[in-house]
Short mmCIF file of C-alpha atoms and ligand atoms in Angstrom, two decimals:
data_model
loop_
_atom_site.label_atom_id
_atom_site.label_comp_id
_atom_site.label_asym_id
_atom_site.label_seq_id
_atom_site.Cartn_x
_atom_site.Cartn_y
_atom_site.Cartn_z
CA UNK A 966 0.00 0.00 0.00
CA UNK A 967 0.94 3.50 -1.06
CA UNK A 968 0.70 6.10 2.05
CA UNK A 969 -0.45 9.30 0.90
CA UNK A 970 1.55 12.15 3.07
CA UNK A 971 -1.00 15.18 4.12
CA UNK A 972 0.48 18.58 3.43
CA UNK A 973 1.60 18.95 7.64
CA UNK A 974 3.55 15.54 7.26
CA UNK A 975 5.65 16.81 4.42
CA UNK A 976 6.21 20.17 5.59
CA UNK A 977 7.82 18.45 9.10
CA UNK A 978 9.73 15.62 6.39
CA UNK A 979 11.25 19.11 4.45
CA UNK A 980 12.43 20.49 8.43
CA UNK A 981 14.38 17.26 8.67
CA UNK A 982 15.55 17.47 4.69
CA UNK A 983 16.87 20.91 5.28
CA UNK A 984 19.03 19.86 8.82
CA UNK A 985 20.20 16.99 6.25
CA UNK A 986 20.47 19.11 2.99
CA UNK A 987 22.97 22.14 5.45
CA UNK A 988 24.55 18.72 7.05
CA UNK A 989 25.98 17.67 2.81
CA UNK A 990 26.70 21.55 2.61
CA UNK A 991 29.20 21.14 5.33
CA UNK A 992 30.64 17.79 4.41
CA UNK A 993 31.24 18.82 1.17
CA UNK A 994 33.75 21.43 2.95
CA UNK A 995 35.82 18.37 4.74
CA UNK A 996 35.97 16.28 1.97
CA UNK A 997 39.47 16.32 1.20
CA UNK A 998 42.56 13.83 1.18
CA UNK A 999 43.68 12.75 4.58
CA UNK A 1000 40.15 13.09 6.29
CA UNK A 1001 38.63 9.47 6.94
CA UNK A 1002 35.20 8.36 6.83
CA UNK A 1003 34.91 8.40 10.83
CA UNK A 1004 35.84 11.55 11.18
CA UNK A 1005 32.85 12.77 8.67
CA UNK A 1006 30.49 10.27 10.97
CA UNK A 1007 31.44 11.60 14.07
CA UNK A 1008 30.78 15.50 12.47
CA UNK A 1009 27.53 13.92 11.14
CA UNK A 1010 26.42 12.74 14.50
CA UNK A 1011 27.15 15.85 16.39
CA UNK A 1012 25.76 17.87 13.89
CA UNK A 1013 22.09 16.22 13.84
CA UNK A 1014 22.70 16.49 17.88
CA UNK A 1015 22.99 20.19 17.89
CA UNK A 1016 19.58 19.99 15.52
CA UNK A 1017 17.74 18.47 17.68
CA UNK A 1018 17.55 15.59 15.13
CA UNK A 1019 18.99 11.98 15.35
CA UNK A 1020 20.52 9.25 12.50
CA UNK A 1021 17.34 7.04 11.79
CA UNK A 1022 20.23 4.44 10.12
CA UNK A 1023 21.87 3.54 13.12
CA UNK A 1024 20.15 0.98 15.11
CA UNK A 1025 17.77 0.09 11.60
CA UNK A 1026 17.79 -3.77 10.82
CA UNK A 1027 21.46 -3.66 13.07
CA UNK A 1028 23.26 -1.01 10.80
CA UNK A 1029 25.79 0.63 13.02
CA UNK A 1030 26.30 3.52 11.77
CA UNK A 1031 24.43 7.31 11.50
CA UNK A 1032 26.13 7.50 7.57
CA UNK A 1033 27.16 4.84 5.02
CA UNK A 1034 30.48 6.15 3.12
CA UNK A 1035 31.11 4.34 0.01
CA UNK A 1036 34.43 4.68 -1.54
CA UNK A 1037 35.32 4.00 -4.98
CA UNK A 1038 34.15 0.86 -6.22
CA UNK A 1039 31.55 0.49 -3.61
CA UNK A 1040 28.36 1.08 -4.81
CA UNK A 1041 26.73 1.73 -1.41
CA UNK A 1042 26.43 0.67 2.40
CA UNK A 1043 29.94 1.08 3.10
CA UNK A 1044 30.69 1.37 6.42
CA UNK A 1045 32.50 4.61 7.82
CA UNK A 1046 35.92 3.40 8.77
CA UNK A 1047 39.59 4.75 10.01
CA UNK A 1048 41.71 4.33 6.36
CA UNK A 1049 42.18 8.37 4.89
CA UNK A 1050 40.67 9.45 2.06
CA UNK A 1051 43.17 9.49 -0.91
CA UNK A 1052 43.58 12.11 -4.02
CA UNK A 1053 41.65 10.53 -6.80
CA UNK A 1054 38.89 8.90 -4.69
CA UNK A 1055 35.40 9.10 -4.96
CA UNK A 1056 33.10 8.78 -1.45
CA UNK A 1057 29.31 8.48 -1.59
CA UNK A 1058 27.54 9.93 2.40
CA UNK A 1059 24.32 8.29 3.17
CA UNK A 1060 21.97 9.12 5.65
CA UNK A 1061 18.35 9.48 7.09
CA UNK A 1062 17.78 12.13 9.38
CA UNK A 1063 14.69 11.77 11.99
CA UNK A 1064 13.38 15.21 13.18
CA UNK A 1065 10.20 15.12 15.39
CA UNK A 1066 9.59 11.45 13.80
CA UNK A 1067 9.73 13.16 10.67
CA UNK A 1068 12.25 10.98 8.09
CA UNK A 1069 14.40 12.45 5.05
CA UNK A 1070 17.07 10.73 3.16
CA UNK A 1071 19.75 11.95 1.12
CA UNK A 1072 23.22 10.30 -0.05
CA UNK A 1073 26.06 12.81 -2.01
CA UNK A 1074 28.98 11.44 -4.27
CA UNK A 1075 32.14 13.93 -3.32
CA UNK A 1076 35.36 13.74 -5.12
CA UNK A 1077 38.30 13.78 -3.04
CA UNK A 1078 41.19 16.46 -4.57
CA UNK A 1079 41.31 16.36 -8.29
CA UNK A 1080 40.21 12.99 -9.74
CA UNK A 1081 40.12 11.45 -13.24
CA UNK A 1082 38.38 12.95 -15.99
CA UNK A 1083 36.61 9.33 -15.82
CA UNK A 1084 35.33 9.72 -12.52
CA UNK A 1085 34.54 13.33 -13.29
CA UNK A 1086 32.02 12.20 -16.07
CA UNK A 1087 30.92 9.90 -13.73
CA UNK A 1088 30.26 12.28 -10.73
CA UNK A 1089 28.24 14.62 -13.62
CA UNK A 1090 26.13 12.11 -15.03
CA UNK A 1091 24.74 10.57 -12.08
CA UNK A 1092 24.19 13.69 -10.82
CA UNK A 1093 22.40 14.81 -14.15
CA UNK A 1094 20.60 11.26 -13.98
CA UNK A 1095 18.84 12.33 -10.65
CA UNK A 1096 17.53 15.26 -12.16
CA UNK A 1097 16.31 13.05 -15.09
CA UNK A 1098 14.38 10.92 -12.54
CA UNK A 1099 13.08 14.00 -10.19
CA UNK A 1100 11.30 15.85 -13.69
CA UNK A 1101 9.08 12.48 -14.42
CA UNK A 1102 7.86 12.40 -10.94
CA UNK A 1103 4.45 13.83 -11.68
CA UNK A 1104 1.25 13.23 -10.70
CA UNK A 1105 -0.75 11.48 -13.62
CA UNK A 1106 2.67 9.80 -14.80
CA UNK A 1107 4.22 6.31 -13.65
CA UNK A 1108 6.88 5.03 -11.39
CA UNK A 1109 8.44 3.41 -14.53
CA UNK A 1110 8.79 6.62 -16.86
CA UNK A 1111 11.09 7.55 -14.09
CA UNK A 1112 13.38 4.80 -14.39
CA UNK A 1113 13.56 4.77 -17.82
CA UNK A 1114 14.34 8.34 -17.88
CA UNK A 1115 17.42 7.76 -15.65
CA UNK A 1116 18.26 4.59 -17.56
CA UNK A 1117 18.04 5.60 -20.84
CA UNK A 1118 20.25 8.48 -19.87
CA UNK A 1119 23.00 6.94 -18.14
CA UNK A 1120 23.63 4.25 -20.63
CA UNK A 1121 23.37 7.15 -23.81
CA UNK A 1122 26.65 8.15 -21.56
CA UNK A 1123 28.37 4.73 -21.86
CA UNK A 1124 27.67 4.08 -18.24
CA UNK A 1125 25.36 1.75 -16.33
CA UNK A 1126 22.62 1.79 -13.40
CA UNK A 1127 22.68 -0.63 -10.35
CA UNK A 1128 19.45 -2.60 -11.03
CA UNK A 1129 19.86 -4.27 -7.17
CA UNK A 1130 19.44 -1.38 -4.81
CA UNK A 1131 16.21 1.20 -5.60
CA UNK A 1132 14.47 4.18 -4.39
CA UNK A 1133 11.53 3.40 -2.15
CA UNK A 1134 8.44 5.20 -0.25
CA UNK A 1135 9.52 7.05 2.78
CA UNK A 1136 7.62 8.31 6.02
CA UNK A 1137 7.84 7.47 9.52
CA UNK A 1138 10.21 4.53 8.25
CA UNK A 1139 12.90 4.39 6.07
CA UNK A 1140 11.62 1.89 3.62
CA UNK A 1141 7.93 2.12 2.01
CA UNK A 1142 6.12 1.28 -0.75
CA UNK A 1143 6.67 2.11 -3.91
CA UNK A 1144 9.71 0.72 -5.52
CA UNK A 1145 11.61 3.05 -7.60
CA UNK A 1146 13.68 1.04 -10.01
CA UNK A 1147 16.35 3.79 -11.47
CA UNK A 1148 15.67 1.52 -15.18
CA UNK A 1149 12.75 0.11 -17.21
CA UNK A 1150 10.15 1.02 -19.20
CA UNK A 1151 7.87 4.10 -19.34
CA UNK A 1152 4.51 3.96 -18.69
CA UNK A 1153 4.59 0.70 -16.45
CA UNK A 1154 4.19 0.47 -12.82
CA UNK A 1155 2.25 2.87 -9.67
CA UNK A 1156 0.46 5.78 -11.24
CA UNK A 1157 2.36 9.17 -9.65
CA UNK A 1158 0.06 11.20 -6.79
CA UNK A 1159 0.09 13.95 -5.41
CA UNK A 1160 0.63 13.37 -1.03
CA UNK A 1161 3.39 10.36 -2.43
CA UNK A 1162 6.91 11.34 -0.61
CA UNK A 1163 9.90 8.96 -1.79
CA UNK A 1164 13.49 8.93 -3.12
CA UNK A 1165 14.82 8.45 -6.14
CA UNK A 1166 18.68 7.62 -5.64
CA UNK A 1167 20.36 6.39 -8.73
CA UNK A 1168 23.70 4.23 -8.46
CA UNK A 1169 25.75 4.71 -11.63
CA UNK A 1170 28.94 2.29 -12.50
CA UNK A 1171 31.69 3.27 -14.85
CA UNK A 1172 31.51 -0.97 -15.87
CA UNK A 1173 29.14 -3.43 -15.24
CA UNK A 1174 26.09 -2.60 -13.21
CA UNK A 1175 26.40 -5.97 -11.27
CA UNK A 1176 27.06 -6.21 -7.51
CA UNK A 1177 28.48 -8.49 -5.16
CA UNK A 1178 28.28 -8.35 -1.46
CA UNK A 1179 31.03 -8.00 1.01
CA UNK A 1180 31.03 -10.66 3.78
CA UNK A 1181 29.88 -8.27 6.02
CA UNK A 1182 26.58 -8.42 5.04
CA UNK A 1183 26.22 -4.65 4.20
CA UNK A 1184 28.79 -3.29 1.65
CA UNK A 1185 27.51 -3.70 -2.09
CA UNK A 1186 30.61 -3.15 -4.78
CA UNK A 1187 30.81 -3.42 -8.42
CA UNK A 1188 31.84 -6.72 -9.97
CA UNK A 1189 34.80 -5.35 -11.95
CA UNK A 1190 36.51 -2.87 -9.54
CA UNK A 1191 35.25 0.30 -11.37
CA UNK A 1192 34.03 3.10 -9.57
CA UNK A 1193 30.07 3.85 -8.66
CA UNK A 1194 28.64 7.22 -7.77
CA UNK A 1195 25.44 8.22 -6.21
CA UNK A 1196 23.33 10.96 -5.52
CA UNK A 1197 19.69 10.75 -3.87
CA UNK A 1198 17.03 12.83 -2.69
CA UNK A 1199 14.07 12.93 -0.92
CA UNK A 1200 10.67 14.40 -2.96
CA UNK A 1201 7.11 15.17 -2.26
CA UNK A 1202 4.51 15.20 -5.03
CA UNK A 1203 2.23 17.82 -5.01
CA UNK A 1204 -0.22 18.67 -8.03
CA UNK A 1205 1.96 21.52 -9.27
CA UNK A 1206 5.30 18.67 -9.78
CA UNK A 1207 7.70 17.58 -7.35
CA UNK A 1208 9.91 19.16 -4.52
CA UNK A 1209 12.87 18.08 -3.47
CA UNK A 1210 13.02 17.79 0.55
CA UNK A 1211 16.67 17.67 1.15
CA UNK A 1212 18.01 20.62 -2.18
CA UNK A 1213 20.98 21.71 -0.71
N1 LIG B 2044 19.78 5.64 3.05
C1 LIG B 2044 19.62 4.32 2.49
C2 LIG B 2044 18.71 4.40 1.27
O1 LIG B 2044 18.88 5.29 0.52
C3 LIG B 2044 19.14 3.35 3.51
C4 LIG B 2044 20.28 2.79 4.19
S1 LIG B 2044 19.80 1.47 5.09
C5 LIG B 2044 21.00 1.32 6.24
O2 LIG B 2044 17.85 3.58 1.03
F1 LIG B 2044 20.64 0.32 6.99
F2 LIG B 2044 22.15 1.15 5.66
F3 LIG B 2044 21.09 2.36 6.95
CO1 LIG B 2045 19.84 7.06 1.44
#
């Protein structure tokens, strides 16, 4: 089932995008080489503390963490970890922010120093891909003119889109209904309605869009060792189109 959000529940889910949409505005100022992944989890955590808002990922299904940081080849649920950042790296923040029970989610590819003009095209199209997604989210069309959108970009670009992880409903819990595959075919699946709140959060390889698992249960990379980027957002649908909860 598809919950409809009433205009009060997505103005208190936008208070909780905009804590998380100033929270990227500052990471984006400590990405650099050197700094490591815990360091930008333990700003992340203090920052939501002095907003009176708290990391809705730590503690859900026994994640450990208030971010996931995913670094080069990992496509997503990395865990935030000790090793610096290197020149040349890409790192992908994660998070969903709870203010006042009210959920947003937003992840952020960041290049660390100058990187390759690969990973450069990489960081732009995924980027542009998002956008791609976000203008198709409107009432009267489908979930799947979305994904195709995003897909049929991306791979125009020589890239490819993760097919195992997807957007999803969000609310007073991280994961609702619907799906939002970031490929497949227009004019198939949910009809679009206004009140519908959920992310759209395309994963974009350089290679392959396969992934394999780490054995810790979490941490999704690419099958060939090229890089993935990722950018999501949170959006409402209202009659005039969507907005985007966590624009930084
Ligand atoms: N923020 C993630 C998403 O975009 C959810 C992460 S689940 C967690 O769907 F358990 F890793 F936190
Ligand atoms: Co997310």
């Amino acid at each position: 089932m598809i919950v409809l959000k009433s205009q009060r529940e997505i103005e208190a889910m936008q208070k909780a995008g905009e804590i998380l949409a100033s929270c990227h505005k500052e990471i984006a100022k400590l990405i650099k080489p050197g700094v490591t992944t815990w360091e930008i989890e333990e700003f992340v955590e203090d920052f939501l503390k002095k907003n009176h808002a708290t990391p809705e990922q730590k503690g859900y299904k026994g994640y450990e963490f208030a971010t996931c940081a995913s670094i080069n080849d990992e496509i997503c649920h990395g865990f935030p970890r000790k090793e610096p950042l290197k020149e040349g790296d890409i790192v992908t923040i994660d998070m969903v922010v709870n203010y006042n029970g009210a959920l947003a989610d937003s992840a952020w590819s960041y290049a660390v120093g100058d990187v390759s003009p690969e990973t450069d095209h990489l960081l732009k199209v995924t980027k542009e891909a998002l956008y791609k997604g976000i203008e198709q989210a409107v009432p009267g069309n489908r979930i799947g003119d979305i994904g195709h959108a995003i897909q049929k970009y991306v791979e125009s670009e020589g890239l490819s889109v993760v097919r195992d992880f997807i957007g999803h409903g969000i609310g007073t819990v991280i994961h609702e209904k619907p799906d939002v595959p970031h490929y497949g075919l227009p004019g198939k699946g949910p009809r679009i309605k206004e009140g519908m709140v959920f992310t759209i959060e395309p994963m974009v390889n350089i290679g392959m869009y396969h992934t394999k698992m780490d054995l810790n249960g979490w941490t999704a990379r690419t099958v060939d060792g090229t890089y993935s980027a990722q950018y999501e957002h949170t959006i409402a649908i209202t009659k005039e189109g969507p907005i985007i909860l966590t624009e930084q």
